[in-house]
Amino acid sequence: MPAQAGIPKPKTTSDAEQVSVETRIMKLDLPPGGFRLVSGKFLKAVEVAYETYGALNPAKSNAVMICSPLTTDAHAAGYNPGYERAKDRIGWWDDMIGPGKAIDTNRYFVIASNMLGGCKGTTGPSSADPDTGLPYGSAFPKITVEDMVGVQRLLSLQLGIEVLEAVVGGSMGGMQALQWSTAYPDKVRKCICIAAAACLSAQALGFEIIGRKAIVNDPDFKNGDFYRDGIIPERGLSYARMIGHLTYLSALSMHEKFGRNRKEDWDESRFETGFEVESYLNHQGDQFVRRFDANSYLHITWAMDHFDLVARYGSLDKAFAPSQAEFLLVALSSDWLFFPEQTRELGKVLLDQKKIVSVVELESPYGHDAFLLEVANLSQVIYGFLEKPAFDNGGGPGGRKGGPREKHARGNGFGAARDIEALASLIEPGSHIIDIGCGDGVLIDSLYKSHGVTGIGIDIDLDHVVECLRKNVPVLQSDADRGLSLVGDGAFDYAVLNRTLQEVKKPQLVLNEMLRVASKGIVAFPNFAYVGNRLSLLTTGVMPVSEALPYNWHDTPNIHLFSLDDFRLLCSREGIEIEKILYLGETLISRLFLGMGRPNLGSEFVIARISKGA
Amino acid sequence: MPAQAGIPKPKTTSDAEQVSVETRIMKLDLPPGGFRLVSGKFLKAVEVAYETYGALNPAKSNAVMICSPLTTDAHAAGYNPGYERAKDRIGWWDDMIGPGKAIDTNRYFVIASNMLGGCKGTTGPSSADPDTGLPYGSAFPKITVEDMVGVQRLLSLQLGIEVLEAVVGGSMGGMQALQWSTAYPDKVRKCICIAAAACLSAQALGFEIIGRKAIVNDPDFKNGDFYRDGIIPERGLSYARMIGHLTYLSALSMHEKFGRNRKEDWDESRFETGFEVESYLNHQGDQFVRRFDANSYLHITWAMDHFDLVARYGSLDKAFAPSQAEFLLVALSSDWLFFPEQTRELGKVLLDQKKIVSVVELESPYGHDAFLLEVANLSQVIYGFLEKPAFDNGGGPGGRKGGPREKHARGNGFGAARDIEALASLIEPGSHIIDIGCGDGVLIDSLYKSHGVTGIGIDIDLDHVVECLRKNVPVLQSDADRGLSLVGDGAFDYAVLNRTLQEVKKPQLVLNEMLRVASKGIVAFPNFAYVGNRLSLLTTGVMPVSEALPYNWHDTPNIHLFSLDDFRLLCSREGIEIEKILYLGETLISRLFLGMGRPNLGSEFVIARISKGA
């Protein structure tokens, strides 16, 4: 993707001039009984390790909560000199958070914390139990993602923040972001959920379950009370970590990283192979048992496994119904821990509820961990989504009314402005539209400003998607042929297909899909039977190239050429009524034939409003 | 896929009338030192458990060797009353092997055996060491896939069989099939390798490594000498099995099978979840530790991890160079243990060597285990490939000379027979061609019979692929746009694109690719500028539908319409020389314009021979 004005290139903080950050501990102010968990049990005291970056504005309206994945700590960004190893001193998501970065600390006050149940400063099973002064161990109660987010909510309140401008999280952090938007429906303006889902898949559950089994069955686990003698369930914990690591990577990224290279020596009597992937796994296991508590791993993964908004609320519909947040759901193409299909399903539910939601599917070969490792495109998307404030006072092209917007002016090839004007004459002001093949979102944005129209776009191109997000135009990153499958029956007043019908693989299906998702359709297309095209083919014998059909035959996206009369015939066959039709043409010959009442000859371009006949 | 004459529907042997089979033990006749392993060590004695199905013909030329996957035994097919559990009495690949099935025991003499290192009757680490009379345990030497196949070779020799008509295997069995064709290059006529590769990927290695680590580190493993006290390394072995099971399934199949359903009770204090997938894994683990030996698991997986034809021979080129087998490589689309890319890579090597090879990629949602669970399409493909004998005496459209063939007669839409005749006039007899979009293989098959032409087809459609296999026409199941990426530079004399250019997504790329893989190209296409089409569009104003262009605009596979002159212009721009061109047309007006020397107007259909200009 080419660099675009105003969108940052990711960069890592590593220079000495970097301003230092520090991890602080907040002791939560709790009622006399302590913090009540979902289970009904209480934690008498809760401390939270957290960091903040950027400045809180006087209105306290610019706070962004970072929700952390499984095993990271509160040090998400910047340089923290308190860590022993140099590489730990840079925050785990420093590529994403900082001045001028995707989550821009010049504009936002960013909060990151260690999660409840963790072992990096926030209360967890290795913390001292106030009753005994000794580590909780087996006495630590089961916790849930709801509890973790409850703790984050108390943290933000104690920081003086009532409403968050955004919650952002990847992987288990994405689950927390969803939890925020359902548990605190009016306290979150924007919810960014990356590489996550409303629950784990059966396959992901399977890997977690085996890992926990290995820990619990390790003779050194001692039912969780292993702190006294300093012997920890190393083997079980390391197997769990190794299994986890394989699920974070893709087959391709592992192949590139290791292939079948071998190290110098290995112990064949122990069935070791010497393959680099074995050394890597050993290393990951060894590192992890030194830095992470086995009980924390059990509690946190157990909480993740049980996170299930359907089980909690009865349905995703009920879970999200009260939420006022705008959603950005990001899937990673090669993620097989949380796979893109799960993201699309969640997007479908939110669309059904007429939430403001964008669904982006980033191409990446690097599997689940791409949200940590390969943030160039992710940065563009998140920066775009966060660029304008959420429309918490109503308004915006996504769906809610009011609010003045700045002027946009942008051409879109042949007669874009004129097309939009013509198209606007076919729809009711204030209606809700879906624009299939929406490009940079200029249609919805313009119609929003001129006619109070709200809606959503569908486009496959990432540049277009980012442009839409920057305009606050919600967008589904998908091709037309399959994007509509996310949209429920009659969800829109109008479905618009502007210069796209000739580009889709199955025009017939798309037309019918349009009239499934919307009461009426608007189809704008170049007329292949325009007399100029006919004469061009007749006289030159080569495929016509014109302003309305600007491509060569072999590299054209227009894979189904057709004429106005072809369109009429198809509509008639499909029982589709053409309610109104506009014939557009600029050339003399076009005007001539249009004047003669011969639109199939005269129209260079056609805009039709269609509906399902009675 | 619709049922086709002569191709069986898979069926499971389960009725009481089923003829019983029995597992026999063959003591191998060995030289005095015993069986020499690749490591240089010796096994003093080797016994092999095996079964056979069908009858060996007098020429002993109809034997098929089944190579087994990781943990199965010699009981591959039929009903063996010797097993305790009813479900074990049916062979593990009974859907594939039997009278009238894909591997048809009415025609073939089928041999299945337990692999070396196993624990089901063939010599392995739990067998008695002749030196001590006690189980080998830690004294069992490391083995390789080469050793396993060496044992199978001795078994077949002792059964009186010098040359196998086919070796067939899935997963680790597919590795064995490849090993057969490289180690015994003139003893295997057909090699069928399903869901396997020339080595494991780094990701697959990773899962294996963790599993073995869990076994070896289990305190009950006792360095492999755990037979005496009857306490086996249950935990480690069960983790290894559970991990393995997850890799055999796809995310989708697990979701369908388990979702997030829960059982009645579970032990939360042990961090159990009650999810069905947990019960399933527990069950798989429990069953496996009862039926499988931990040392066998270690040795066999270790052998699989080390199977690497590149490491063994220096390159895949060298590995396969001597092989005389015809290859069928089958990948499964959702297999992520052996992924389709690996199969394609292997196919590319064999193509480069001008082997007779077909590469089929079956759509299946069921992951790696689909080769055991979902055999309907696999049966068709294997049946097709095995239907005609291999051309061991030379000949056949795949590549070697001679051998009479039965007459085929088959129409292929507009002017198929005439097209083929015209096309044949543009190529040298006896040349080697690749037919892009080959349909049912009729072109290569006809040209083979009439002009001694050999070659391979590319087609995406499974019905077509099966038809090609049945004709012994090798085929790559792929679309034109990407199938050519498997083919090396200048591998063919001619690349043929018969009525396909208008269907491909990137015509320009495909034309250039054709002239990369072959010295010359033959392109046959309908001419959109044919005067009939022009007049039709001019007068009717709808897209023309004719014999050469038989589709409606909205459901046509012809996504790039173009004229003869368009084609000329593109060739000129790409530096492609049109060496010879044939103008075809049936109508009066066509003949008229052709007679007038106006081929762009007159030709309904065009066949051009092209090459890269000097």
mmCIF file of N, CA and C in Angstrom, chain A residues 106-191:
data_model
loop_
_atom_site.group_PDB
_atom_site.id
_atom_site.type_symbol
_atom_site.label_atom_id
_atom_site.label_comp_id
_atom_site.label_asym_id
_atom_site.label_seq_id
_atom_site.Cartn_x
_atom_site.Cartn_y
_atom_site.Cartn_z
ATOM 1 N N ASN A 106 -0.104 11.568 20.644
ATOM 2 C CA ASN A 106 -0.237 13.025 20.563
ATOM 3 C C ASN A 106 -1.695 13.452 20.710
ATOM 4 N N ARG A 107 -2.596 12.525 20.438
ATOM 5 C CA ARG A 107 -4.019 12.858 20.511
ATOM 6 C C ARG A 107 -4.730 12.122 21.632
ATOM 7 N N TYR A 108 -4.254 10.912 21.917
ATOM 8 C CA TYR A 108 -4.993 10.085 22.862
ATOM 9 C C TYR A 108 -4.215 9.843 24.148
ATOM 10 N N PHE A 109 -4.973 9.651 25.212
ATOM 11 C CA PHE A 109 -4.420 9.224 26.494
ATOM 12 C C PHE A 109 -4.624 7.715 26.570
ATOM 13 N N VAL A 110 -3.546 6.997 26.493
ATOM 14 C CA VAL A 110 -3.624 5.547 26.309
ATOM 15 C C VAL A 110 -3.299 4.831 27.621
ATOM 16 N N ILE A 111 -4.144 3.874 27.972
ATOM 17 C CA ILE A 111 -3.967 3.114 29.218
ATOM 18 C C ILE A 111 -3.738 1.650 28.878
ATOM 19 N N ALA A 112 -2.697 1.054 29.434
ATOM 20 C CA ALA A 112 -2.473 -0.387 29.286
ATOM 21 C C ALA A 112 -2.297 -0.973 30.678
ATOM 22 N N SER A 113 -2.751 -2.211 30.860
ATOM 23 C CA SER A 113 -2.619 -2.799 32.201
ATOM 24 C C SER A 113 -2.388 -4.297 32.116
ATOM 25 N N ASN A 114 -1.867 -4.834 33.164
ATOM 26 C CA ASN A 114 -1.761 -6.291 33.299
ATOM 27 C C ASN A 114 -3.126 -6.810 33.739
ATOM 28 N N MET A 115 -3.541 -7.932 33.169
ATOM 29 C CA MET A 115 -4.912 -8.379 33.432
ATOM 30 C C MET A 115 -5.048 -9.078 34.791
ATOM 31 N N LEU A 116 -6.256 -9.038 35.314
ATOM 32 C CA LEU A 116 -6.568 -9.780 36.530
ATOM 33 C C LEU A 116 -6.214 -11.256 36.325
ATOM 34 N N GLY A 117 -5.593 -11.858 37.325
ATOM 35 C CA GLY A 117 -5.181 -13.255 37.197
ATOM 36 C C GLY A 117 -3.777 -13.388 36.655
ATOM 37 N N GLY A 118 -3.182 -12.267 36.239
ATOM 38 C CA GLY A 118 -1.830 -12.306 35.677
ATOM 39 C C GLY A 118 -0.764 -12.417 36.761
ATOM 40 N N CYS A 119 0.458 -12.270 36.333
ATOM 41 C CA CYS A 119 1.564 -12.420 37.275
ATOM 42 C C CYS A 119 2.590 -11.305 37.067
ATOM 43 N N LYS A 120 2.094 -10.169 36.565
ATOM 44 C CA LYS A 120 3.003 -9.055 36.259
ATOM 45 C C LYS A 120 2.587 -7.812 37.005
ATOM 46 N N GLY A 121 2.155 -7.981 38.259
ATOM 47 C CA GLY A 121 1.852 -6.822 39.076
ATOM 48 C C GLY A 121 0.386 -6.676 39.421
ATOM 49 N N THR A 122 -0.482 -7.242 38.593
ATOM 50 C CA THR A 122 -1.914 -7.241 38.916
ATOM 51 C C THR A 122 -2.224 -8.497 39.739
ATOM 52 N N THR A 123 -3.211 -8.365 40.629
ATOM 53 C CA THR A 123 -3.550 -9.483 41.504
ATOM 54 C C THR A 123 -3.828 -10.769 40.712
ATOM 55 N N GLY A 124 -3.197 -11.833 41.130
ATOM 56 C CA GLY A 124 -3.360 -13.127 40.473
ATOM 57 C C GLY A 124 -3.018 -14.249 41.448
ATOM 58 N N PRO A 125 -3.005 -15.471 40.980
ATOM 59 C CA PRO A 125 -2.806 -16.613 41.890
ATOM 60 C C PRO A 125 -1.440 -16.648 42.582
ATOM 61 N N SER A 126 -0.462 -15.933 42.036
ATOM 62 C CA SER A 126 0.831 -15.916 42.727
ATOM 63 C C SER A 126 0.942 -14.730 43.697
ATOM 64 N N SER A 127 -0.117 -13.879 43.735
ATOM 65 C CA SER A 127 -0.121 -12.754 44.694
ATOM 66 C C SER A 127 -0.380 -13.289 46.101
ATOM 67 N N ALA A 128 -0.073 -12.441 47.067
ATOM 68 C CA ALA A 128 -0.317 -12.850 48.462
ATOM 69 C C ALA A 128 -1.807 -12.791 48.760
ATOM 70 N N ASP A 129 -2.309 -13.854 49.324
ATOM 71 C CA ASP A 129 -3.689 -13.922 49.794
ATOM 72 C C ASP A 129 -3.765 -13.119 51.094
ATOM 73 N N PRO A 130 -4.602 -12.066 51.144
ATOM 74 C CA PRO A 130 -4.634 -11.248 52.359
ATOM 75 C C PRO A 130 -4.946 -12.067 53.616
ATOM 76 N N ASP A 131 -5.636 -13.193 53.454
ATOM 77 C CA ASP A 131 -5.975 -14.018 54.618
ATOM 78 C C ASP A 131 -4.756 -14.692 55.225
ATOM 79 N N THR A 132 -3.772 -15.004 54.397
ATOM 80 C CA THR A 132 -2.655 -15.824 54.891
ATOM 81 C C THR A 132 -1.310 -15.131 54.714
ATOM 82 N N GLY A 133 -1.283 -14.133 53.852
ATOM 83 C CA GLY A 133 0.015 -13.513 53.544
ATOM 84 C C GLY A 133 0.860 -14.356 52.613
ATOM 85 N N LEU A 134 0.363 -15.528 52.239
ATOM 86 C CA LEU A 134 1.095 -16.437 51.332
ATOM 87 C C LEU A 134 0.441 -16.402 49.951
ATOM 88 N N PRO A 135 1.144 -16.864 48.920
ATOM 89 C CA PRO A 135 0.524 -16.872 47.591
ATOM 90 C C PRO A 135 -0.793 -17.660 47.601
ATOM 91 N N TYR A 136 -1.756 -17.155 46.824
ATOM 92 C CA TYR A 136 -3.058 -17.836 46.746
ATOM 93 C C TYR A 136 -2.902 -19.300 46.347
ATOM 94 N N GLY A 137 -2.189 -19.562 45.264
ATOM 95 C CA GLY A 137 -2.115 -20.932 44.748
ATOM 96 C C GLY A 137 -3.503 -21.476 44.491
ATOM 97 N N SER A 138 -3.781 -22.644 45.021
ATOM 98 C CA SER A 138 -5.063 -23.308 44.735
ATOM 99 C C SER A 138 -6.242 -22.540 45.310
ATOM 100 N N ALA A 139 -5.986 -21.589 46.205
ATOM 101 C CA ALA A 139 -7.097 -20.831 46.803
ATOM 102 C C ALA A 139 -7.590 -19.716 45.896
ATOM 103 N N PHE A 140 -6.876 -19.440 44.811
ATOM 104 C CA PHE A 140 -7.312 -18.350 43.930
ATOM 105 C C PHE A 140 -8.586 -18.770 43.199
ATOM 106 N N PRO A 141 -9.611 -17.939 43.275
ATOM 107 C CA PRO A 141 -10.885 -18.334 42.642
ATOM 108 C C PRO A 141 -10.811 -18.239 41.117
ATOM 109 N N LYS A 142 -11.705 -18.989 40.458
ATOM 110 C CA LYS A 142 -11.785 -18.894 38.999
ATOM 111 C C LYS A 142 -12.247 -17.493 38.603
ATOM 112 N N ILE A 143 -11.657 -16.996 37.543
ATOM 113 C CA ILE A 143 -12.019 -15.671 37.052
ATOM 114 C C ILE A 143 -12.512 -15.758 35.609
ATOM 115 N N THR A 144 -13.094 -14.673 35.153
ATOM 116 C CA THR A 144 -13.627 -14.626 33.788
ATOM 117 C C THR A 144 -13.123 -13.366 33.087
ATOM 118 N N VAL A 145 -13.331 -13.328 31.780
ATOM 119 C CA VAL A 145 -12.989 -12.121 31.020
ATOM 120 C C VAL A 145 -13.821 -10.950 31.530
ATOM 121 N N GLU A 146 -15.039 -11.235 31.932
ATOM 122 C CA GLU A 146 -15.906 -10.184 32.502
ATOM 123 C C GLU A 146 -15.247 -9.572 33.739
ATOM 124 N N ASP A 147 -14.670 -10.418 34.590
ATOM 125 C CA ASP A 147 -13.972 -9.916 35.776
ATOM 126 C C ASP A 147 -12.772 -9.056 35.381
ATOM 127 N N MET A 148 -12.022 -9.524 34.378
ATOM 128 C CA MET A 148 -10.837 -8.764 33.950
ATOM 129 C C MET A 148 -11.234 -7.367 33.493
ATOM 130 N N VAL A 149 -12.305 -7.315 32.707
ATOM 131 C CA VAL A 149 -12.746 -6.022 32.183
ATOM 132 C C VAL A 149 -13.349 -5.188 33.307
ATOM 133 N N GLY A 150 -13.997 -5.845 34.255
ATOM 134 C CA GLY A 150 -14.501 -5.116 35.424
ATOM 135 C C GLY A 150 -13.375 -4.397 36.154
ATOM 136 N N VAL A 151 -12.256 -5.057 36.278
ATOM 137 C CA VAL A 151 -11.089 -4.447 36.923
ATOM 138 C C VAL A 151 -10.578 -3.265 36.084
ATOM 139 N N GLN A 152 -10.548 -3.438 34.761
ATOM 140 C CA GLN A 152 -10.110 -2.325 33.899
ATOM 141 C C GLN A 152 -11.051 -1.127 34.042
ATOM 142 N N ARG A 153 -12.333 -1.422 34.186
ATOM 143 C CA ARG A 153 -13.318 -0.339 34.351
ATOM 144 C C ARG A 153 -13.036 0.442 35.642
ATOM 145 N N LEU A 154 -12.767 -0.279 36.731
ATOM 146 C CA LEU A 154 -12.465 0.410 37.988
ATOM 147 C C LEU A 154 -11.184 1.220 37.865
ATOM 148 N N LEU A 155 -10.207 0.653 37.162
ATOM 149 C CA LEU A 155 -8.957 1.382 36.943
ATOM 150 C C LEU A 155 -9.234 2.697 36.217
ATOM 151 N N SER A 156 -10.011 2.644 35.146
ATOM 152 C CA SER A 156 -10.243 3.868 34.366
ATOM 153 C C SER A 156 -11.029 4.877 35.200
ATOM 154 N N LEU A 157 -11.993 4.402 36.007
ATOM 155 C CA LEU A 157 -12.740 5.325 36.870
ATOM 156 C C LEU A 157 -11.805 6.008 37.859
ATOM 157 N N GLN A 158 -10.887 5.217 38.428
ATOM 158 C CA GLN A 158 -9.973 5.826 39.398
ATOM 159 C C GLN A 158 -8.992 6.785 38.729
ATOM 160 N N LEU A 159 -8.844 6.634 37.416
ATOM 161 C CA LEU A 159 -8.044 7.609 36.661
ATOM 162 C C LEU A 159 -8.906 8.791 36.234
ATOM 163 N N GLY A 160 -10.166 8.795 36.646
ATOM 164 C CA GLY A 160 -11.038 9.925 36.385
ATOM 165 C C GLY A 160 -11.756 9.866 35.056
ATOM 166 N N ILE A 161 -11.797 8.679 34.435
ATOM 167 C CA ILE A 161 -12.370 8.577 33.092
ATOM 168 C C ILE A 161 -13.674 7.799 33.144
ATOM 169 N N GLU A 162 -14.748 8.447 32.701
ATOM 170 C CA GLU A 162 -16.054 7.804 32.735
ATOM 171 C C GLU A 162 -16.333 7.086 31.409
ATOM 172 N N VAL A 163 -15.962 7.717 30.303
ATOM 173 C CA VAL A 163 -16.241 7.150 28.978
ATOM 174 C C VAL A 163 -14.928 7.034 28.196
ATOM 175 N N LEU A 164 -14.730 5.883 27.571
ATOM 176 C CA LEU A 164 -13.516 5.671 26.769
ATOM 177 C C LEU A 164 -13.789 6.038 25.310
ATOM 178 N N GLU A 165 -12.864 6.744 24.711
ATOM 179 C CA GLU A 165 -12.991 7.027 23.287
ATOM 180 C C GLU A 165 -12.857 5.718 22.511
ATOM 181 N N ALA A 166 -11.988 4.821 22.992
ATOM 182 C CA ALA A 166 -11.834 3.532 22.286
ATOM 183 C C ALA A 166 -11.296 2.460 23.226
ATOM 184 N N VAL A 167 -11.697 1.236 22.966
ATOM 185 C CA VAL A 167 -11.015 0.067 23.528
ATOM 186 C C VAL A 167 -10.423 -0.690 22.342
ATOM 187 N N VAL A 168 -9.207 -1.174 22.512
ATOM 188 C CA VAL A 168 -8.477 -1.810 21.415
ATOM 189 C C VAL A 168 -7.811 -3.069 21.946
ATOM 190 N N GLY A 169 -8.012 -4.190 21.249
ATOM 191 C CA GLY A 169 -7.305 -5.385 21.681
ATOM 192 C C GLY A 169 -7.199 -6.425 20.591
ATOM 193 N N GLY A 170 -6.119 -7.190 20.632
ATOM 194 C CA GLY A 170 -5.941 -8.298 19.713
ATOM 195 C C GLY A 170 -5.971 -9.607 20.473
ATOM 196 N N SER A 171 -6.412 -10.680 19.821
ATOM 197 C CA SER A 171 -6.453 -12.002 20.431
ATOM 198 C C SER A 171 -7.328 -11.941 21.692
ATOM 199 N N MET A 172 -6.853 -12.442 22.823
ATOM 200 C CA MET A 172 -7.684 -12.368 24.023
ATOM 201 C C MET A 172 -8.013 -10.912 24.363
ATOM 202 N N GLY A 173 -7.155 -9.981 23.957
ATOM 203 C CA GLY A 173 -7.451 -8.561 24.140
ATOM 204 C C GLY A 173 -8.667 -8.131 23.323
ATOM 205 N N GLY A 174 -8.862 -8.766 22.171
ATOM 206 C CA GLY A 174 -10.037 -8.487 21.356
ATOM 207 C C GLY A 174 -11.308 -8.964 22.046
ATOM 208 N N MET A 175 -11.199 -10.110 22.731
ATOM 209 C CA MET A 175 -12.344 -10.573 23.515
ATOM 210 C C MET A 175 -12.689 -9.551 24.607
ATOM 211 N N GLN A 176 -11.661 -9.022 25.250
ATOM 212 C CA GLN A 176 -11.901 -8.015 26.286
ATOM 213 C C GLN A 176 -12.560 -6.773 25.687
ATOM 214 N N ALA A 177 -12.125 -6.402 24.484
ATOM 215 C CA ALA A 177 -12.728 -5.224 23.845
ATOM 216 C C ALA A 177 -14.216 -5.466 23.595
ATOM 217 N N LEU A 178 -14.553 -6.671 23.122
ATOM 218 C CA LEU A 178 -15.966 -7.000 22.921
ATOM 219 C C LEU A 178 -16.717 -6.970 24.253
ATOM 220 N N GLN A 179 -16.079 -7.514 25.280
ATOM 221 C CA GLN A 179 -16.696 -7.541 26.598
ATOM 222 C C GLN A 179 -16.984 -6.108 27.089
ATOM 223 N N TRP A 180 -16.031 -5.214 26.900
ATOM 224 C CA TRP A 180 -16.245 -3.801 27.244
ATOM 225 C C TRP A 180 -17.509 -3.276 26.593
ATOM 226 N N SER A 181 -17.661 -3.557 25.301
ATOM 227 C CA SER A 181 -18.773 -2.937 24.569
ATOM 228 C C SER A 181 -20.116 -3.541 24.960
ATOM 229 N N THR A 182 -20.088 -4.765 25.485
ATOM 230 C CA THR A 182 -21.363 -5.359 25.917
ATOM 231 C C THR A 182 -21.650 -5.057 27.379
ATOM 232 N N ALA A 183 -20.636 -5.067 28.244
ATOM 233 C CA ALA A 183 -20.857 -4.844 29.672
ATOM 234 C C ALA A 183 -21.041 -3.358 29.983
ATOM 235 N N TYR A 184 -20.407 -2.508 29.188
ATOM 236 C CA TYR A 184 -20.492 -1.060 29.437
ATOM 237 C C TYR A 184 -20.928 -0.387 28.140
ATOM 238 N N PRO A 185 -22.161 -0.639 27.736
ATOM 239 C CA PRO A 185 -22.583 -0.290 26.374
ATOM 240 C C PRO A 185 -22.525 1.211 26.069
ATOM 241 N N ASP A 186 -22.613 2.042 27.106
ATOM 242 C CA ASP A 186 -22.594 3.485 26.841
ATOM 243 C C ASP A 186 -21.290 4.122 27.306
ATOM 244 N N LYS A 187 -20.308 3.307 27.617
ATOM 245 C CA LYS A 187 -19.039 3.859 28.114
ATOM 246 C C LYS A 187 -17.906 3.695 27.105
ATOM 247 N N VAL A 188 -18.208 3.153 25.948
ATOM 248 C CA VAL A 188 -17.190 2.896 24.923
ATOM 249 C C VAL A 188 -17.678 3.487 23.609
ATOM 250 N N ARG A 189 -16.912 4.392 23.035
ATOM 251 C CA ARG A 189 -17.346 5.009 21.776
ATOM 252 C C ARG A 189 -16.905 4.206 20.560
ATOM 253 N N LYS A 190 -15.708 3.641 20.639
ATOM 254 C CA LYS A 190 -15.208 2.838 19.521
ATOM 255 C C LYS A 190 -14.606 1.553 20.074
ATOM 256 N N CYS A 191 -14.931 0.472 19.419
ATOM 257 C CA CYS A 191 -14.436 -0.835 19.865
ATOM 258 C C CYS A 191 -13.647 -1.469 18.717
#
